Tab-separated table of C-alpha atoms in Angstrom:
chain	number	residue	atom	x	y	z
A	1	MET	CA	99.497	108.955	124.167
A	2	PHE	CA	100.432	110.751	126.975
A	3	ASP	CA	98.136	110.265	130.360
A	4	GLU	CA	98.476	113.981	131.482
A	5	THR	CA	95.918	116.593	132.083
A	6	PRO	CA	96.543	119.443	128.984
A	7	SER	CA	98.344	121.849	130.945
A	8	GLY	CA	101.351	119.826	132.110
A	9	MET	CA	101.085	119.326	128.445
A	10	VAL	CA	101.780	123.000	126.629
A	11	VAL	CA	103.989	122.940	124.146
A	12	LEU	CA	103.145	126.304	123.284
A	13	ASN	CA	101.049	128.874	125.505
A	14	MET	CA	98.864	131.950	123.461
A	15	GLY	CA	101.280	132.213	121.089
A	16	THR	CA	100.455	135.085	118.762
A	17	ALA	CA	103.780	135.752	116.869
A	18	THR	CA	102.786	136.561	112.958
A	19	SER	CA	106.005	135.794	111.764
A	20	PHE	CA	108.033	132.404	111.905
A	21	THR	CA	109.281	130.981	115.518
A	22	GLN	CA	110.859	128.682	116.501
A	23	VAL	CA	108.738	126.541	119.242
A	24	ASP	CA	110.487	123.849	121.469
A	25	ALA	CA	109.204	120.432	121.535
A	26	ARG	CA	111.626	118.427	123.173
A	27	GLU	CA	110.515	117.763	126.932
A	28	PHE	CA	107.205	116.365	124.915
A	29	ILE	CA	109.181	114.320	122.281
A	30	PRO	CA	112.166	111.747	121.989
A	31	TYR	CA	112.840	113.218	118.411
A	32	LEU	CA	115.935	110.045	118.342
A	33	CYS	CA	113.799	107.595	117.985
A	34	SER	CA	109.726	109.765	116.962
A	35	ASN	CA	109.451	112.048	114.661
A	36	LEU	CA	105.798	112.474	114.835
A	37	ILE	CA	103.814	114.570	117.612
A	38	ARG	CA	100.370	114.180	118.026
A	39	LEU	CA	98.851	117.784	119.106
A	40	SER	CA	95.844	119.851	119.915
A	41	LEU	CA	95.507	122.919	118.880
A	42	LEU	CA	93.822	125.427	119.719
A	43	ALA	CA	93.358	128.681	117.616
A	44	GLN	CA	91.844	131.514	118.640
A	45	ASP	CA	90.320	135.053	116.995
A	46	THR	CA	89.879	138.009	119.259
A	47	THR	CA	89.537	140.286	116.292
A	48	THR	CA	85.919	140.332	113.946
A	49	ASP	CA	88.238	140.109	110.784
A	50	SER	CA	86.930	137.199	109.492
A	51	GLY	CA	89.439	134.128	110.381
A	52	VAL	CA	92.147	132.886	112.604
A	53	VAL	CA	94.616	130.920	110.384
A	54	ALA	CA	97.914	128.836	112.351
A	55	TYR	CA	100.768	128.324	110.328
A	56	LEU	CA	102.379	125.603	111.069
A	57	ARG	CA	106.138	123.701	110.079
A	58	PRO	CA	108.225	121.473	110.654
A	59	ASN	CA	112.031	123.884	111.904
A	60	GLY	CA	114.303	124.556	109.086
A	61	PHE	CA	111.279	123.632	106.963
A	62	THR	CA	112.256	127.396	104.591
A	63	ASN	CA	110.623	126.148	101.157
A	64	MET	CA	106.869	126.389	103.551
A	65	THR	CA	107.236	129.927	103.993
A	66	THR	CA	104.579	130.827	101.964
A	67	PHE	CA	102.014	128.465	102.925
A	68	VAL	CA	99.560	127.999	105.106
A	69	TYR	CA	100.719	124.659	106.732
A	70	TYR	CA	97.812	124.382	108.850
A	71	SER	CA	94.767	127.032	108.503
A	72	VAL	CA	91.566	126.497	110.338
A	73	GLY	CA	89.124	129.070	109.134
A	74	VAL	CA	86.757	129.943	111.806
A	75	GLN	CA	84.447	132.298	109.385
A	76	ASP	CA	82.201	134.107	111.566
A	77	ALA	CA	82.778	137.858	110.757
A	78	THR	CA	80.549	139.031	113.460
A	79	GLN	CA	81.739	137.710	116.582
A	80	ASN	CA	85.287	137.418	118.866
A	81	ASN	CA	86.921	135.073	120.530
A	82	ASN	CA	85.966	131.878	118.079
A	83	THR	CA	88.201	129.396	118.400
A	84	LEU	CA	88.547	126.003	116.803
A	85	TYR	CA	90.315	122.863	117.677
A	86	ALA	CA	92.174	120.862	116.148
A	87	GLU	CA	94.539	117.163	116.315
A	88	ILE	CA	96.946	117.094	114.020
A	89	ASP	CA	100.347	115.338	113.610
A	90	MET	CA	103.281	117.195	112.693
A	91	PHE	CA	106.716	116.235	111.400
A	92	ILE	CA	109.369	116.557	114.352
A	93	TRP	CA	112.875	115.895	113.201
A	94	ASP	CA	115.260	117.820	115.372
A	95	GLY	CA	112.384	118.656	118.319
A	96	TYR	CA	111.742	122.323	117.232
A	97	MET	CA	108.819	123.494	114.823
A	98	GLN	CA	107.753	127.030	113.451
A	99	TYR	CA	104.245	128.901	114.413
A	100	SER	CA	103.185	131.903	113.204
A	101	MET	CA	100.208	133.519	113.033
A	102	THR	CA	98.244	135.753	110.893
A	103	ASN	CA	97.363	138.948	112.045
A	104	ALA	CA	97.489	140.623	115.744
A	105	GLY	CA	94.572	139.190	117.349
A	106	GLU	CA	95.095	135.859	116.655
A	107	ARG	CA	96.741	133.327	119.243
A	108	MET	CA	97.107	129.491	119.494
A	109	TRP	CA	97.914	127.458	122.051
A	110	LEU	CA	99.348	123.410	121.743
A	111	TYR	CA	99.053	120.932	123.588
A	112	ALA	CA	101.121	117.280	123.187
A	113	LEU	CA	98.851	114.341	123.585
A	114	GLY	CA	101.560	112.122	122.195
A	115	TYR	CA	103.696	110.522	119.325
A	116	GLU	CA	104.930	108.043	117.014
A	117	LEU	CA	107.791	105.433	117.980
A	118	ASN	CA	109.858	105.000	115.134
A	119	LEU	CA	111.531	102.005	115.853
A	120	TRP	CA	110.526	99.607	113.917
B	1	MET	CA	133.303	103.391	106.067
B	2	GLY	CA	133.664	100.931	108.667
B	3	ASN	CA	132.702	97.817	108.714
B	4	SER	CA	131.739	95.449	111.587
B	5	ALA	CA	132.399	92.206	111.183
B	6	LEU	CA	129.110	90.215	111.988
B	7	SER	CA	131.227	88.136	114.436
B	8	ARG	CA	131.920	90.661	117.106
B	9	ASN	CA	133.901	90.466	119.784
B	10	VAL	CA	132.713	90.078	123.590
B	11	ILE	CA	134.284	90.646	126.277
B	12	VAL	CA	133.628	89.499	129.586
B	13	LEU	CA	135.394	91.601	133.036
B	14	ASP	CA	134.814	89.715	136.433
B	15	GLN	CA	133.751	91.436	139.709
B	16	LYS	CA	137.225	93.365	139.695
B	17	GLY	CA	136.641	94.539	136.284
B	18	LYS	CA	139.699	93.098	134.933
B	19	ARG	CA	139.705	91.135	131.424
B	20	ARG	CA	139.010	87.072	131.871
B	21	GLN	CA	141.320	85.996	128.595
B	22	SER	CA	138.663	83.074	128.303
B	23	ASP	CA	135.896	84.790	128.290
B	24	VAL	CA	136.873	86.440	124.483
B	25	TYR	CA	134.771	85.008	122.427
B	26	PRO	CA	133.153	85.774	119.185
B	27	ARG	CA	129.107	86.477	118.957
B	28	PHE	CA	126.625	86.187	117.068
B	29	LEU	CA	125.057	89.185	116.529
B	30	SER	CA	124.644	91.157	119.577
B	31	GLU	CA	121.335	92.359	120.925
B	32	ILE	CA	122.143	95.774	119.969
B	33	ASP	CA	123.460	94.857	116.683
B	34	TYR	CA	120.067	92.575	115.910
B	35	PHE	CA	118.516	95.823	116.646
B	36	TRP	CA	119.935	98.343	114.143
B	37	GLY	CA	119.807	95.554	111.529
B	38	VAL	CA	116.186	95.334	111.687
B	39	THR	CA	115.905	99.134	111.806
B	40	PRO	CA	118.388	101.017	110.865
B	41	GLU	CA	120.222	103.966	113.486
B	42	ARG	CA	118.063	106.920	112.857
B	43	MET	CA	118.411	107.112	109.100
B	44	VAL	CA	118.107	110.665	107.608
B	45	ILE	CA	117.528	111.034	104.073
B	46	LYS	CA	117.400	114.879	102.451
B	47	ASN	CA	118.298	116.973	99.386
B	48	ASN	CA	121.780	117.904	99.407
B	49	VAL	CA	122.486	122.087	100.257
B	50	THR	CA	124.231	122.961	97.165
B	51	ASN	CA	122.683	121.219	94.665
B	52	PRO	CA	119.337	120.271	95.940
B	53	LEU	CA	117.451	119.457	92.879
B	54	HIS	CA	120.007	116.608	91.776
B	55	GLN	CA	122.010	115.356	94.725
B	56	ILE	CA	120.292	113.567	97.704
B	57	ASP	CA	122.259	112.847	101.387
B	58	VAL	CA	121.634	109.744	103.079
B	59	SER	CA	123.046	109.255	106.711
B	60	CYS	CA	122.673	106.840	109.765
B	61	GLY	CA	124.677	105.023	112.258
B	62	LYS	CA	124.115	101.323	112.347
B	63	ILE	CA	122.829	99.380	109.439
B	64	LEU	CA	122.947	95.852	108.621
B	65	ILE	CA	123.034	95.659	104.597
B	66	GLU	CA	122.350	92.357	103.509
B	67	GLY	CA	124.483	91.242	106.936
B	68	SER	CA	127.370	93.635	107.015
B	69	LEU	CA	126.979	95.532	109.778
B	70	ILE	CA	128.118	98.647	109.169
B	71	ASP	CA	128.859	101.377	112.131
B	72	SER	CA	128.096	104.408	110.271
B	73	VAL	CA	126.868	105.743	106.794
B	74	GLY	CA	127.023	109.341	105.250
B	75	VAL	CA	127.157	109.302	100.898
B	76	THR	CA	125.500	111.929	98.639
B	77	VAL	CA	123.434	110.214	95.311
B	78	ASP	CA	123.773	112.402	92.381
B	79	VAL	CA	121.262	111.299	89.734
B	80	THR	CA	123.021	113.055	86.890
B	81	VAL	CA	126.213	110.659	87.579
B	82	SER	CA	126.067	106.758	86.119
B	83	GLY	CA	127.125	104.088	88.537
B	84	VAL	CA	128.340	103.967	92.487
B	85	ASN	CA	126.694	107.275	93.506
B	86	GLY	CA	124.620	108.267	90.864
B	87	VAL	CA	121.965	106.061	88.776
B	88	ASP	CA	122.225	102.119	88.491
B	89	ILE	CA	121.663	102.027	84.408
B	90	GLY	CA	121.551	104.718	82.491
B	91	VAL	CA	121.088	108.834	82.512
B	92	GLU	CA	118.156	110.121	84.457
B	93	VAL	CA	114.670	110.329	84.053
B	94	ASN	CA	112.317	112.938	84.510
B	95	ASN	CA	108.918	112.268	85.697
B	96	THR	CA	110.062	109.171	87.260
B	97	TRP	CA	109.853	107.835	91.220
B	98	TYR	CA	114.144	107.051	92.020
B	99	TYR	CA	114.169	104.436	94.979
B	100	ILE	CA	117.297	104.699	97.065
B	101	TRP	CA	119.784	102.509	98.038
B	102	LEU	CA	122.552	101.743	100.077
B	103	ILE	CA	125.479	99.041	98.548
B	104	TYR	CA	128.187	97.127	99.811
B	105	ASN	CA	131.579	95.979	98.802
B	106	PRO	CA	132.476	93.943	101.414
B	107	THR	CA	136.453	93.202	99.414
B	108	THR	CA	137.036	96.845	99.950
B	109	ALA	CA	134.908	97.860	102.631
B	110	THR	CA	133.519	100.117	101.004
B	111	VAL	CA	129.664	101.673	101.122
B	112	ALA	CA	128.096	103.782	98.426
B	113	GLY	CA	124.360	105.202	97.453
B	114	LEU	CA	122.796	103.970	94.557
B	115	PHE	CA	119.925	105.282	92.575
B	116	SER	CA	117.375	103.153	90.855
B	117	THR	CA	114.042	103.187	89.211
B	118	SER	CA	113.848	99.381	90.517
B	119	SER	CA	112.550	98.915	94.310
B	120	THR	CA	113.246	95.132	93.446
B	121	ASN	CA	116.147	94.770	92.101
B	122	PRO	CA	118.613	97.647	91.137
B	123	THR	CA	121.862	97.082	89.245
B	124	LEU	CA	125.054	96.992	90.825
B	125	PRO	CA	127.963	98.944	89.968
B	126	THR	CA	131.030	96.216	90.258
B	127	GLY	CA	131.826	94.991	93.012
B	128	TYR	CA	128.944	95.876	95.387
B	129	THR	CA	127.355	93.011	95.800
B	130	LYS	CA	124.937	93.714	98.904
B	131	LYS	CA	122.573	96.557	98.679
B	132	ARG	CA	119.457	97.591	101.283
B	133	LEU	CA	116.943	99.680	100.069
B	134	VAL	CA	116.394	103.194	102.569
B	135	GLY	CA	114.257	105.568	100.413
B	136	ALA	CA	112.858	107.015	97.436
B	137	VAL	CA	113.084	110.752	95.688
B	138	ARG	CA	110.900	111.849	93.264
B	139	ASN	CA	111.980	113.525	89.611
B	140	ASN	CA	109.674	115.618	88.364
B	141	VAL	CA	108.583	116.450	84.710
B	142	SER	CA	111.980	119.322	84.735
B	143	SER	CA	114.095	117.107	86.415
B	144	ASN	CA	114.537	117.948	89.788
B	145	PHE	CA	114.286	116.268	92.757
B	146	LEU	CA	111.239	117.491	94.493
B	147	ARG	CA	112.595	118.837	98.515
B	148	PHE	CA	111.510	116.617	101.770
B	149	LYS	CA	113.519	115.261	104.604
B	150	GLN	CA	112.434	111.567	105.833
B	151	ILE	CA	113.393	110.920	108.879
B	152	ASN	CA	113.388	106.899	108.950
B	153	ASN	CA	110.331	105.536	107.696
B	154	MET	CA	109.085	109.469	107.991
B	155	VAL	CA	109.047	111.822	104.541
B	156	TRP	CA	107.386	115.148	104.799
B	157	TYR	CA	108.194	117.473	101.892
B	158	ASP	CA	109.193	120.555	102.841
B	159	GLU	CA	107.571	122.274	99.458
B	160	ASN	CA	104.899	125.081	98.900
B	161	TYR	CA	102.067	123.833	98.870
B	162	VAL	CA	101.063	124.898	95.124
B	163	THR	CA	103.358	122.400	94.826
B	164	THR	CA	101.527	119.706	96.839
B	165	LEU	CA	98.185	120.523	95.004
B	166	MET	CA	96.776	116.785	93.381
B	167	VAL	CA	93.716	117.640	93.889
B	168	ASN	CA	92.142	121.485	92.810
B	169	ASN	CA	88.955	122.833	93.351
B	170	PHE	CA	86.767	119.647	93.103
B	171	ASN	CA	82.960	119.441	93.465
B	172	ASN	CA	81.976	116.231	92.368
B	173	THR	CA	79.336	114.499	95.454
B	174	ALA	CA	79.529	111.034	93.848
B	175	TYR	CA	83.188	109.721	94.130
B	176	SER	CA	85.650	110.296	92.094
B	177	SER	CA	89.448	108.733	92.027
B	178	TYR	CA	92.969	110.061	92.213
B	179	ASP	CA	95.817	108.493	91.678
B	180	ALA	CA	98.549	110.025	93.718
B	181	ALA	CA	101.696	108.030	91.975
B	182	VAL	CA	102.799	110.846	91.676
B	183	TRP	CA	103.272	112.358	95.277
B	184	PHE	CA	103.775	108.868	97.304
B	185	PRO	CA	106.279	105.789	96.132
B	186	HIS	CA	102.379	103.111	97.088
B	187	VAL	CA	104.710	99.815	96.311
B	188	ILE	CA	106.857	101.032	99.307
B	189	ALA	CA	105.055	103.201	101.776
B	190	SER	CA	101.883	102.537	104.292
B	191	GLU	CA	100.459	106.056	104.474
B	192	ILE	CA	100.042	109.065	103.278
B	193	LEU	CA	99.389	112.692	104.697
B	194	LEU	CA	97.194	114.970	103.400
B	195	LYS	CA	95.592	118.753	103.768
B	196	VAL	CA	91.988	118.787	102.959
B	197	ALA	CA	90.591	121.787	102.140
B	198	CYS	CA	86.665	122.730	102.271
B	199	GLY	CA	84.774	126.063	100.898
B	200	ASP	CA	81.246	126.395	100.608
B	201	SER	CA	79.522	129.743	99.066
B	202	THR	CA	76.307	128.340	99.309
B	203	GLY	CA	75.845	129.962	102.754
B	204	ASP	CA	74.302	126.731	104.893
B	205	ASN	CA	76.404	126.259	107.994
B	206	ALA	CA	78.444	122.991	106.569
B	207	ALA	CA	80.655	121.842	104.161
B	208	VAL	CA	81.803	118.758	104.456
B	209	VAL	CA	84.883	116.453	101.532
B	210	THR	CA	85.315	112.620	102.316
B	211	VAL	CA	88.271	111.237	101.066
B	212	ARG	CA	89.083	107.182	101.624
B	213	PRO	CA	91.571	104.809	100.210
B	214	ASN	CA	90.026	103.504	97.115
B	215	GLY	CA	88.431	100.018	97.475
B	216	PHE	CA	87.484	100.771	100.692
B	217	THR	CA	82.802	100.695	100.117
B	218	LEU	CA	81.943	101.804	103.638
B	219	GLY	CA	84.629	103.372	105.459
B	220	GLU	CA	85.435	107.237	104.960
B	221	ILE	CA	87.455	109.981	106.271
B	222	ARG	CA	85.566	113.055	106.883
B	223	THR	CA	86.623	116.558	107.941
B	224	ASN	CA	86.496	119.947	107.203
B	225	ILE	CA	82.810	120.919	108.770
B	226	SER	CA	82.895	123.854	108.379
B	227	ALA	CA	81.066	127.021	108.545
B	228	GLN	CA	80.347	127.817	111.996
B	229	VAL	CA	77.850	130.198	110.905
B	230	ALA	CA	74.681	129.879	109.287
B	231	GLY	CA	74.584	131.824	106.327
B	232	THR	CA	78.231	132.889	105.930
B	233	LEU	CA	79.161	133.025	102.429
B	234	ALA	CA	82.462	131.551	100.978
B	235	VAL	CA	84.255	129.854	104.028
B	236	GLY	CA	86.619	127.415	104.070
B	237	GLN	CA	89.250	125.484	105.661
B	238	ARG	CA	92.115	123.019	105.566
B	239	LEU	CA	93.205	120.533	107.982
B	240	PRO	CA	95.397	117.251	108.027
B	241	VAL	CA	94.488	114.120	106.792
B	242	ARG	CA	96.770	111.418	107.366
B	243	MET	CA	95.296	107.665	105.487
B	244	ILE	CA	96.848	104.221	104.940
B	245	MET	CA	96.344	103.319	101.163
B	246	LEU	CA	95.580	100.247	99.417
B	247	SER	CA	96.951	101.269	96.563
B	248	SER	CA	98.220	104.594	95.193
B	249	VAL	CA	94.562	105.622	94.543
B	250	LEU	CA	92.466	107.962	96.763
B	251	ASP	CA	88.789	109.041	96.833
B	252	TYR	CA	87.337	111.876	96.780
B	253	LYS	CA	84.302	113.735	96.774
B	254	VAL	CA	81.751	117.016	98.511
B	255	SER	CA	78.883	116.691	100.504
B	256	ASN	CA	76.594	118.898	97.675
B	257	ALA	CA	77.652	120.932	94.324
B	258	ALA	CA	77.967	124.527	95.959
B	259	GLU	CA	80.881	123.484	98.352
B	260	SER	CA	84.419	122.929	96.629
B	261	GLY	CA	87.740	120.924	97.871
B	262	ASP	CA	92.083	120.464	97.546
B	263	ILE	CA	93.768	118.293	98.670
B	264	TYR	CA	97.220	118.792	99.074
B	265	MET	CA	100.589	115.318	99.882
B	266	ASP	CA	102.440	116.358	102.751
B	267	GLY	CA	104.340	113.216	102.952
B	268	PHE	CA	103.733	109.694	103.655
B	269	LYS	CA	105.039	106.845	105.318
B	270	LEU	CA	107.994	104.330	104.740
B	271	LYS	CA	106.941	100.589	104.844
B	272	LEU	CA	110.827	99.614	105.036
B	273	TRP	CA	111.729	98.218	108.162
C-alpha cells in the first residue's frame, strides 16, 4: 500500500470519455510481478438523471464491451453532483486498463492505493 | 524447448574480469533458479486467439518441472486432441474443469501441455515422466472454453456479465447457499472475485446484500448499501467483493424481502505457488 497523498497517485483525473478509453497505470503497478491494483474510485454525476455508471475493464478484454464492469449507482434523480466512493481491486496484465462513462456529465477519478505482488 | 540442467556452471571472474578456470564449478540451483523453481516466471495462460473455445496458450519463462529447470515455455493445448498437447485420456468432456499441466520428456528435452480432469494425477503420454500443474479452464455445457486470462496466480474472466451471472434476482432474508464450483476450481483456488449487485424497490433508504464463505457463522461481507435518498424507488448498485473460500459454496441474503441481489463471478486466485 502506498503511503502517499492521493493527489500524487492519480491514475485517472476526471475522466469523461463515453467510449472505452485506455488508461496507463504503469507508473503505479509493477505489472510484470503484480496483476492486481487497488484503486480508490470516485464517480460523480453532474446531471439530473438517475445515476452514474462507471465501466472499467482490463485492457484487451474485448468480450466485456457490453456490460457494466463496475457500476456505481447514485440514484438521486433530483440533485446534481452525486458522488460515490468505492475501493476496488482491478486486474492488470499489461499495465493498462480501460474505462468508460455511460453518458456526458458523468466523470470519474481513480487513485492508486497499492498493488498485490504475485511472486509466490 | 530448452532445458537447463539442474547443475549449473557458475563462473567466477578475477578482479580484472578474467575467468579463472579453477573457479568454474558446478553448483546446485542458484538462488535465481530456486526462485523460479518455486514460482514460474510470468506464467500467462489464455484462450488461443484463433480457436479460443477449444485451445489454450500457455507461456512462461523459467519454470521447474519436478527437478528439471526449463528456460521458457510456449505451447498450445487443444481439448479436441488426445495425448501430447491435448487431453490425457478419452475425448473431450463438456461441463467440466480441465486442469492444465505442463509435462516434460527428459529424453528428448521436450515440454508440452496436457489437459486432465485430474488435479493430482494426470495420465502422462509415453516418455513424459514429469509434470507440473499450472492452471485450469472451464469447458461449459456446450463444450466451449470460458474466456479468461491468467497471469501467474490471478485469473479473470473475459466474458459478458450475463455469462458469469451466478445467482440472479434473489430476495431471501435468511442465508441461502450457492455452489460456485462451475465458476472456479475450488480445489486449487483460494479466493474469488465477485461483483455483487443489489436493488431496492421499497423506498426506504438502504439495501444490503450480505455474502460470506459457506462455513462461516459470524463473519460476513456486507456490500452495496445503496439508495442514498429515502423515498427513491428502484435503486441499485453493483460493486466488487473479494472473498476467501473454504469450499466451493458461498452464502448470500438481502436485508429485507423487498430488496434483490445478483452475484457475478469476475475471477479467482489460484494457490498453485
